[in-house]
């Protein structure tokens, strides 16, 4: 038989915050010597909690598309949704598919001398559809005409039928629109019999010349221009003079038509290619960014050289848009899910802690893979502190209670003895049940010290 002041609990079970079934009344004439020492004898006979596995969300789960963790954690019937219980998910990403920069390369100092494609095709993987991304194009050399190279005559004095003093080499056989400009600065017309015509010719080899069809009759000093379509590489003009001692002075040049375009193409199978709609004009040796939205797996660049465009040298690569997001979701019934507001971005294979406050019983993870994100493998579980604590409280009136200063954690089913100082008439135990603890069963007494 215990020599006891009184019993506070007799095999009482608590599944939530609560107080001991009994309150000890030390009597109306209770007068401590102050802080009367007594012994709290607490016998915890049962302490139930979820096994660690019950809180597992993922075990080496491979995530290859947006979706959920393979398991749901049940925080238990004792979980109180109206209490902001701080929790965390421990996420261990053991493998994360990220592109190596070499895998995204389209061109490496590639020389483009005709219409054609980038030397490499990039495979964005199965999840690329709909992802925003961009191509970084670095044009290091661009063949463009210096105006001096397009000059046919500079203050050339012509007194008889003659060719232009220079021939322009357009660089390659083209089929593009050109402009011929001529400024006649002086022309003799005093005899009244002089005649002047200027006609533009072209040749593939500078040997056989044919007319472009562009021809001018000159009657006075003036600036004139006209367009023609070049179909051969070399261009000159022929001035035909007639009459009595004709003479004229002129400048003449070709205005080159150069066009370099780069277009982003895509394909589902590397056989049939369509445009993404992203296309730029390359006008100088500089860096360009070409944004596009991928809707198919494979990507390449297509170049078109028109007019007198002859060559460019460039490097290019896709700037991958990889996004792996993880969000903690919760549900009161395991059916309807809402976000806890806890969300992280995973950018490497590493361990992550996702802190959150659960307001509902069930928890899972939701993964969002966007852009070129393709797969990750991870383990995850809910980690919950188990702050099951017991506190001895006292009161002068049996209504308002305050702590005696003794509050301790209960971590196992065991016998616990604590010395406590009592200064008030009424004594009780206050239990704090939180975290993943489902229930505790205990008996308790106060004994003389």
Short mmCIF file of C-alpha atoms in Angstrom, two decimals, residues 68 72-73 329-338 360-364:
data_model
loop_
_atom_site.label_atom_id
_atom_site.label_comp_id
_atom_site.label_asym_id
_atom_site.label_seq_id
_atom_site.Cartn_x
_atom_site.Cartn_y
_atom_site.Cartn_z
CA UNK A 68 2.44 12.71 -56.39
CA UNK A 72 0.43 9.35 -48.09
CA UNK A 73 1.40 9.97 -44.47
CA UNK A 329 -0.12 18.91 -49.82
CA UNK A 330 -2.64 18.10 -47.08
CA UNK A 331 -6.11 16.63 -46.78
CA UNK A 332 -8.66 16.06 -44.04
CA UNK A 333 -10.12 12.96 -45.71
CA UNK A 334 -7.40 11.73 -48.06
CA UNK A 335 -9.51 12.71 -51.05
CA UNK A 336 -9.53 16.50 -51.41
CA UNK A 337 -6.07 18.02 -51.35
CA UNK A 338 -4.85 21.57 -50.82
CA UNK A 360 -5.14 18.40 -41.78
CA UNK A 361 -4.52 14.75 -41.01
CA UNK A 362 -3.07 13.44 -44.30
CA UNK A 363 0.10 14.64 -46.03
CA UNK A 364 1.66 13.89 -49.42
#
